[in-house]
Amino acid sequence: MSLAGAIADARKSATRLYINNFADKGRQNTIDLLLVSLMKHVGIKIMSNEYTSSRSVHFWVGTFNLNGRANGAAQDLSPWLCPELDRLHQQPEIVAVGFQEIVELSPLQIMSTDPDRRQEWELAVRKTLNGNARKHNSEEYVLLRSGQLVGAALLIFVKPSILGDIKNVEGSVRKTGMSGMAGNKGSVAIRMDYASTRLCFVTAHLAAGFANYEERNRDYRTINHGLRFQRNRSIEDHDTIIWLGDFNYRIGLSDDRVRRLIHAGDIDTLYQNDQVGRPLPPNPEALTESQLNLQMVAGLTFPFYSEARITFMPTYKYDNGTDNYDSSKGDNLRQMKYSTASLRFSDHRPVYAIFQCTISVVNESVKEGISREIYEKRRSEVGEITANSKGIENDDDDLIGYDAIAPGLPPASSDRRKWWLDNSK
């Protein structure tokens, strides 16, 4: 092949690439439609204040390590589930209840999940909540969804009046025990869309042992990155996330000193030894006394989450059936209250919190109207451009040329010149 022929072939190839990808009328129309779609969504986002409103709702969130005790469901749970609160917080729209060690974590139990105990607690919680609702002449709660992973369980109760605003309810679990093979440790999560706000509740039971903070940090990362819902949604793919559970982080003081501080009622000193604002040591990763808040400050666990100041005594470890400590050797969310209840059948005490959450509400009919208006406006603009471009000379003519590349062959064709229809002209 001559040099001229090679140059001609290269020119033809480049020309065809340009025509096929950029100049073809069908493809250009597709690009125009995509631009319409893009402009539509950009416009809608800018105008979101025209169809979006907000309102405040309240969540009661509680967690309780049951220590495998089966008799607790028959006891009065109202000090925990229905504490004395102001009228605004007395009947929250959503109640999230997390349990750990709902069954005894025996070698046989940790490899499978028995739902009977969870169902027993579902009935007990619902009975307590609805008894209190009737007392306040309020509508009763319904169970939206529950989930269980061996000893960890999560129950979500809601008021029937908000069911119309809730959709896409899903649940998922993640094991962390024995490197992910056993369910003695792990998490249960339930997510939902409340109006246009994506909510996610996660209860977790992390690794035990005073010095095992690195394993607890690792459990958190495994759950946070490994737990998935449908469409591969992760925990972080939500607007509001609440973690509740037995995270097993400890106060970084000796047992004797902690007991003396508890006896003296010195909550401040106890808190300061696990305080978020406490200055970091030179190497916090190597300090066994560093627990939850210090690990949070170091960015080693629960980054970007916050926890309200603790104003109650440590909730572990008690002698069962007593108030005596063991004698053997978290921007649209505000935490309004953080406390505990004196239920004594477990060696743990239950904890609860009240949250106020700002929910985003989208008026879909108004949004659709704005979407249609932007679409029609952009469509008319694209249509005018297409109509006016028919008489414009196309640069394709200059790029392609119409001389035959070899004797006896017709010239190249284009959208405006077709040799087979134009008598080879």
Coordinates of C-alpha atoms in Angstrom, one line a residue:
M1 CA 0.0 0.0 0.0
S2 CA 1.3 3.4 -0.9
L3 CA 1.8 6.2 1.7
A4 CA -1.1 8.2 0.2
G5 CA -3.4 5.1 0.6
A6 CA -2.4 4.6 4.2
I7 CA -3.0 8.3 4.9
A8 CA -6.4 8.0 3.2
D9 CA -7.4 5.0 5.3
A10 CA -6.4 6.7 8.5
R11 CA -8.4 9.7 7.5
K12 CA -11.4 7.6 6.7
S13 CA -11.2 5.8 10.0
A14 CA -10.9 9.0 12.0
T15 CA -13.8 10.5 10.1
R16 CA -16.1 7.5 10.7
L17 CA -15.2 7.5 14.4
Y18 CA -16.3 11.1 14.6
I19 CA -19.4 10.7 12.6
N20 CA -20.6 7.6 14.4
N21 CA -20.0 9.0 17.9
F22 CA -20.8 12.7 17.6
A23 CA -22.4 13.7 14.3
D24 CA -25.0 11.0 13.8
K25 CA -28.5 12.5 14.1
G26 CA -29.9 9.6 16.2
R27 CA -27.1 9.8 18.7
Q28 CA -27.3 13.5 18.9
N29 CA -31.0 13.3 19.7
T30 CA -30.1 10.8 22.5
I31 CA -27.5 13.2 23.9
D32 CA -30.1 16.0 23.8
L33 CA -32.5 13.8 25.8
L34 CA -29.9 13.0 28.3
L35 CA -29.2 16.7 28.7
V36 CA -32.9 17.2 29.2
S37 CA -32.9 14.6 32.0
L38 CA -29.8 16.1 33.6
M39 CA -31.2 19.7 33.4
K40 CA -34.5 18.4 34.8
H41 CA -32.8 16.9 37.9
V42 CA -30.5 19.8 38.5
G43 CA -33.5 22.2 38.2
I44 CA -35.5 20.1 40.6
K45 CA -32.7 20.0 43.2
I46 CA -32.4 23.8 43.0
M47 CA -36.1 24.2 43.5
S48 CA -36.5 21.6 46.2
N49 CA -37.6 24.2 48.8
E50 CA -40.8 24.6 46.8
Y51 CA -41.9 21.0 47.4
T52 CA -40.1 20.0 50.5
S53 CA -41.1 20.6 54.1
S54 CA -40.0 19.3 57.5
R55 CA -41.4 18.2 60.8
S56 CA -40.1 16.9 64.1
V57 CA -40.7 13.3 65.2
H58 CA -39.5 11.5 68.3
F59 CA -37.8 8.1 68.8
W60 CA -37.5 6.1 72.0
V61 CA -34.4 3.9 71.7
G62 CA -33.4 1.4 74.4
T63 CA -31.0 -1.5 74.8
F64 CA -30.7 -4.3 77.3
N65 CA -28.3 -7.2 77.8
L66 CA -30.6 -9.9 79.2
N67 CA -27.8 -12.2 80.3
G68 CA -29.8 -15.1 78.9
R69 CA -32.5 -14.8 81.6
A70 CA -35.8 -16.2 80.5
N71 CA -38.0 -14.8 83.4
G72 CA -37.5 -11.1 82.5
A73 CA -40.4 -10.9 80.0
A74 CA -42.9 -11.6 82.8
Q75 CA -41.7 -8.6 84.9
D76 CA -42.9 -5.0 84.8
L77 CA -40.9 -3.4 82.0
S78 CA -42.6 0.1 82.3
P79 CA -39.7 1.7 84.3
W80 CA -37.6 1.2 81.2
L81 CA -40.0 1.3 78.3
C82 CA -42.3 4.0 79.7
P83 CA -40.3 6.3 82.0
E84 CA -41.7 9.5 83.3
L85 CA -41.1 12.1 80.6
D86 CA -42.6 15.4 79.6
R87 CA -45.8 15.3 77.5
L88 CA -43.9 16.0 74.3
H89 CA -41.8 12.9 74.6
Q90 CA -44.3 10.6 76.3
Q91 CA -45.6 8.9 73.2
P92 CA -42.8 8.8 70.6
E93 CA -43.7 7.9 67.0
I94 CA -41.0 5.1 66.8
V95 CA -39.8 2.8 69.5
A96 CA -36.6 0.8 68.8
V97 CA -35.7 -1.9 71.3
G98 CA -32.4 -3.7 71.2
F99 CA -31.5 -6.9 73.1
Q100 CA -28.3 -8.8 73.6
E101 CA -28.0 -12.3 75.0
I102 CA -31.7 -12.8 74.5
V103 CA -30.7 -16.5 74.8
E104 CA -27.9 -18.1 76.7
L105 CA -24.8 -18.1 74.4
S106 CA -24.0 -21.8 74.7
P107 CA -21.8 -23.5 72.1
L108 CA -25.0 -25.0 70.6
Q109 CA -26.9 -21.7 70.4
I110 CA -24.2 -19.6 68.8
M111 CA -24.4 -21.4 65.5
S112 CA -28.2 -21.0 65.0
T113 CA -31.0 -18.6 65.8
D114 CA -34.1 -19.7 67.9
P115 CA -36.9 -17.1 67.3
D116 CA -39.1 -18.3 70.2
R117 CA -37.4 -16.1 72.9
R118 CA -37.5 -13.1 70.6
Q119 CA -41.2 -13.6 69.9
E120 CA -41.8 -13.8 73.7
W121 CA -40.1 -10.5 74.2
E122 CA -42.0 -8.9 71.3
L123 CA -45.3 -9.7 73.1
A124 CA -43.9 -8.4 76.4
V125 CA -42.7 -5.1 74.9
R126 CA -45.9 -4.6 72.9
K127 CA -48.0 -5.3 76.0
T128 CA -46.1 -2.7 78.1
L129 CA -46.1 0.0 75.3
N130 CA -49.8 -0.4 74.6
G131 CA -50.8 -0.4 78.3
N132 CA -49.0 2.9 78.6
A133 CA -50.6 4.2 75.4
R134 CA -54.1 3.4 76.7
K135 CA -53.2 5.2 80.0
H136 CA -52.5 8.3 78.0
N137 CA -55.5 7.9 75.6
S138 CA -53.0 7.5 72.7
E139 CA -53.1 5.1 69.7
E140 CA -51.4 1.7 70.3
Y141 CA -48.2 0.6 68.7
V142 CA -47.8 -2.0 66.1
L143 CA -44.7 -4.1 65.3
L144 CA -43.2 -2.8 62.1
R145 CA -40.3 -5.3 61.9
S146 CA -38.0 -7.4 64.0
G147 CA -34.8 -9.2 63.4
Q148 CA -32.5 -11.6 65.3
L149 CA -29.0 -12.9 65.2
V150 CA -28.6 -15.6 67.9
G151 CA -28.6 -13.5 71.1
A152 CA -29.0 -10.0 69.5
A153 CA -32.5 -8.8 68.5
L154 CA -34.0 -5.6 67.3
L155 CA -37.7 -4.7 67.5
I156 CA -39.2 -1.6 65.8
F157 CA -42.6 -0.5 66.9
V158 CA -44.5 2.5 65.4
K159 CA -47.7 4.4 65.7
P160 CA -50.3 3.3 63.1
S161 CA -50.8 6.9 62.1
I162 CA -47.3 7.1 60.5
L163 CA -47.4 3.9 58.5
G164 CA -48.5 5.8 55.4
D165 CA -45.2 7.7 55.6
I166 CA -43.0 4.6 56.0
K167 CA -41.8 2.5 53.0
N168 CA -38.9 0.3 52.0
V169 CA -38.5 -1.4 55.3
E170 CA -35.6 -3.9 55.3
G171 CA -33.6 -5.9 57.8
S172 CA -30.1 -7.4 57.7
V173 CA -27.6 -9.1 60.1
R174 CA -23.8 -9.4 60.3
K175 CA -21.8 -11.9 62.3
T176 CA -18.5 -11.0 63.9
G177 CA -18.0 -13.9 66.4
M178 CA -15.2 -16.3 65.5
S179 CA -14.1 -14.2 62.6
G180 CA -17.6 -14.0 61.2
M181 CA -18.5 -17.6 61.5
A182 CA -20.5 -17.5 64.7
G183 CA -23.4 -15.3 65.8
N184 CA -22.5 -14.9 69.5
K185 CA -21.3 -11.4 68.5
G186 CA -22.6 -9.2 65.7
S187 CA -25.4 -6.9 64.7
V188 CA -29.0 -6.7 63.6
A189 CA -30.1 -3.6 61.5
I190 CA -33.4 -2.4 60.3
R191 CA -33.8 0.5 57.8
M192 CA -36.7 2.4 56.4
D193 CA -37.7 5.5 54.5
Y194 CA -39.7 7.8 56.8
A195 CA -41.2 10.2 54.3
S196 CA -38.1 11.3 52.4
T197 CA -35.6 10.7 55.2
R198 CA -33.7 7.4 55.3
L199 CA -33.5 5.9 58.8
C200 CA -31.3 3.1 60.0
F201 CA -31.3 1.5 63.5
V202 CA -28.4 -0.9 64.4
T203 CA -28.1 -3.0 67.5
A204 CA -24.7 -4.6 68.1
H205 CA -23.0 -6.8 70.6
L206 CA -19.2 -6.3 70.3
A207 CA -16.3 -8.3 71.6
A208 CA -16.0 -8.6 75.4
G209 CA -12.9 -8.3 77.6
F210 CA -11.3 -5.2 79.1
A211 CA -8.2 -5.2 76.9
N212 CA -9.9 -6.3 73.7
Y213 CA -10.7 -2.8 72.4
E214 CA -8.9 -3.4 69.1
E215 CA -11.2 -6.4 68.5
R216 CA -14.2 -4.2 69.4
N217 CA -13.0 -1.5 66.9
R218 CA -12.6 -4.3 64.3
D219 CA -16.1 -5.6 65.0
Y220 CA -17.5 -2.1 64.4
R221 CA -15.7 -1.7 61.1
T222 CA -16.9 -5.2 60.0
I223 CA -20.5 -4.3 60.8
N224 CA -20.3 -0.7 59.4
H225 CA -18.7 -1.7 56.1
G226 CA -20.0 -5.3 55.7
L227 CA -23.7 -5.2 56.6
R228 CA -25.7 -4.7 53.5
F229 CA -29.3 -4.2 52.6
Q230 CA -30.9 -4.6 49.2
R231 CA -29.4 -2.7 46.3
N232 CA -26.1 -3.0 48.2
R233 CA -27.1 -0.2 50.5
S234 CA -24.8 0.2 53.5
I235 CA -25.4 1.6 57.0
E236 CA -23.7 4.9 55.9
D237 CA -26.2 5.3 53.0
H238 CA -28.7 6.8 55.3
D239 CA -29.6 10.3 56.6
T240 CA -30.1 9.3 60.2
I241 CA -28.3 6.4 61.9
I242 CA -28.7 5.3 65.5
W243 CA -26.5 2.6 67.1
L244 CA -27.7 0.9 70.3
G245 CA -26.3 -2.1 72.1
D246 CA -23.7 -3.6 74.3
F247 CA -20.5 -2.3 72.8
N248 CA -18.4 -3.7 75.8
Y249 CA -16.1 -0.6 76.0
R250 CA -15.1 -0.1 79.6
I251 CA -14.1 2.6 82.1
G252 CA -10.3 2.9 82.0
L253 CA -9.8 2.7 85.8
S254 CA -9.1 -0.1 88.3
D255 CA -12.0 -2.0 89.8
D256 CA -11.4 -0.7 93.3
R257 CA -11.3 2.9 92.2
V258 CA -14.4 2.6 90.1
R259 CA -16.3 1.2 93.1
R260 CA -15.1 4.0 95.4
L261 CA -16.3 6.6 92.8
I262 CA -19.6 4.9 92.4
H263 CA -20.1 4.8 96.2
A264 CA -19.3 8.5 96.3
G265 CA -21.7 9.2 93.4
D266 CA -18.8 10.9 91.5
I267 CA -20.2 10.5 88.0
D268 CA -18.0 13.3 86.7
T269 CA -14.8 11.6 87.5
L270 CA -16.0 8.3 86.0
Y271 CA -17.1 10.2 82.9
Q272 CA -13.8 12.1 82.6
N273 CA -11.9 8.8 82.3
D274 CA -13.8 8.1 79.1
Q275 CA -14.6 11.6 78.0
V276 CA -14.8 12.7 74.4
G277 CA -12.8 15.8 75.0
R278 CA -10.1 14.2 76.9
P279 CA -6.6 14.9 75.5
L280 CA -5.2 12.0 73.6
P281 CA -2.1 10.1 74.9
P282 CA 0.9 9.9 72.6
N283 CA -0.1 6.5 71.3
P284 CA -3.8 5.8 72.0
E285 CA -3.8 2.6 70.0
A286 CA -1.4 1.0 72.5
L287 CA -3.2 2.1 75.7
T288 CA -5.4 -0.6 77.2
E289 CA -7.2 2.0 79.4
S290 CA -8.6 3.8 76.4
Q291 CA -12.2 2.8 75.8
L292 CA -15.2 4.0 73.7
N293 CA -14.9 7.7 73.8
L294 CA -11.1 7.8 73.7
Q295 CA -11.3 5.4 70.7
M296 CA -13.9 7.7 69.1
V297 CA -11.6 10.8 69.6
A298 CA -8.8 8.8 68.0
G299 CA -11.0 8.1 65.1
L300 CA -10.6 4.3 65.6
T301 CA -14.3 3.5 66.1
F302 CA -17.7 5.2 65.4
P303 CA -16.2 8.2 63.6
F304 CA -18.5 11.2 63.1
Y305 CA -21.0 9.8 65.7
S306 CA -21.8 11.5 69.0
E307 CA -23.1 10.3 72.4
A308 CA -24.8 12.5 75.0
R309 CA -23.1 13.0 78.3
I310 CA -23.6 10.1 80.6
T311 CA -25.4 11.1 83.8
F312 CA -26.1 7.7 85.4
M313 CA -23.9 5.1 87.1
P314 CA -22.3 2.2 85.2
T315 CA -24.9 -0.4 84.1
Y316 CA -22.6 -3.4 84.4
K317 CA -21.8 -5.6 86.2
Y318 CA -24.4 -6.3 88.9
D319 CA -25.3 -9.4 91.0
N320 CA -28.5 -10.8 89.5
G321 CA -31.6 -9.7 91.4
T322 CA -29.9 -6.9 93.3
D323 CA -28.6 -3.3 93.0
N324 CA -25.2 -4.5 94.1
Y325 CA -22.3 -4.4 91.7
D326 CA -20.6 -7.7 91.0
S327 CA -19.3 -9.2 94.2
S328 CA -17.3 -11.8 92.4
K329 CA -14.0 -11.0 91.2
G330 CA -24.3 9.8 68.5
D331 CA -27.4 17.1 62.6
N332 CA -31.0 16.4 62.2
L333 CA -30.9 14.3 65.3
R334 CA -30.9 15.6 68.9
Q335 CA -30.5 13.3 71.9
M336 CA -33.0 14.7 74.5
K337 CA -32.6 12.2 77.3
Y338 CA -30.2 9.5 78.3
S339 CA -30.9 7.3 81.3
T340 CA -31.3 3.8 82.8
A341 CA -33.9 1.8 84.6
S342 CA -33.7 -0.4 87.7
L343 CA -34.7 -3.9 86.3
R344 CA -32.8 -6.4 88.3
F345 CA -33.2 -9.8 86.7
S346 CA -30.0 -9.5 84.6
D347 CA -26.5 -8.7 85.6
H348 CA -26.8 -5.6 83.2
R349 CA -29.2 -2.7 83.5
P350 CA -31.3 -1.4 80.6
V351 CA -30.5 1.9 79.0
Y352 CA -32.7 4.2 77.0
A353 CA -32.6 7.5 75.2
I354 CA -35.1 9.9 73.6
F355 CA -34.3 11.4 70.2
Q356 CA -35.9 14.3 68.3
C357 CA -35.4 13.9 64.6
T358 CA -36.2 16.3 61.8
I359 CA -37.9 14.4 59.0
S360 CA -37.9 15.7 55.4
V361 CA -41.2 15.5 53.6
V362 CA -41.5 15.7 49.8
N363 CA -44.8 16.7 48.2
E364 CA -44.6 14.3 45.2
S365 CA -47.4 15.9 43.2
V366 CA -45.7 19.4 43.4
K367 CA -42.3 17.8 42.6
E368 CA -43.8 16.0 39.6
G369 CA -45.3 19.2 38.3
I370 CA -42.0 21.1 38.5
S371 CA -40.3 18.1 36.8
R372 CA -42.8 18.2 34.0
E373 CA -42.5 22.0 33.6
I374 CA -38.7 21.8 33.3
Y375 CA -38.9 18.9 30.9
E376 CA -41.3 20.6 28.6
K377 CA -39.3 23.8 28.6
R378 CA -36.1 22.0 27.8
R379 CA -37.8 19.8 25.2
S380 CA -39.0 22.9 23.4
E381 CA -35.5 24.4 23.4
V382 CA -34.0 21.3 22.1
G383 CA -36.7 21.0 19.4
E384 CA -36.1 24.5 18.2
I385 CA -32.3 23.9 17.9
T386 CA -32.9 20.7 15.9
A387 CA -35.4 22.4 13.6
N388 CA -33.2 25.4 13.0
S389 CA -30.1 23.3 12.2
K390 CA -31.5 21.7 9.0
G391 CA -30.2 24.5 6.8
I392 CA -26.9 24.9 8.5
E393 CA -23.9 23.6 6.6
N394 CA -22.4 20.6 8.3
D395 CA -18.6 20.4 8.9
D396 CA -18.8 16.7 7.9
D397 CA -18.5 17.8 4.3
D398 CA -15.2 19.4 4.9
L399 CA -14.0 16.5 6.9
I400 CA -15.0 13.8 4.5
G401 CA -14.5 15.3 1.0
Y402 CA -16.2 13.9 -2.0
D403 CA -13.4 12.8 -4.3
A404 CA -13.1 9.1 -5.2
I405 CA -10.2 7.5 -3.4
A406 CA -9.5 5.3 -6.4
P407 CA -10.5 5.2 -10.1
G408 CA -13.8 3.6 -10.8
L409 CA -15.2 4.0 -7.3
P410 CA -17.9 6.5 -6.3
P411 CA -17.1 9.3 -3.8
A412 CA -17.9 9.0 -0.2
S413 CA -21.4 9.6 0.9
S414 CA -22.9 11.6 3.8
D415 CA -26.3 12.4 5.2
R416 CA -26.7 15.1 2.5
R417 CA -25.0 13.3 -0.4
K418 CA -25.8 9.8 -1.3
W419 CA -24.2 8.6 -4.6
W420 CA -26.5 5.7 -5.1
L421 CA -29.5 8.2 -5.1
D422 CA -27.8 11.1 -6.8
N423 CA -26.5 9.4 -10.0
S424 CA -23.0 9.2 -8.6
K425 CA -22.9 13.0 -8.1

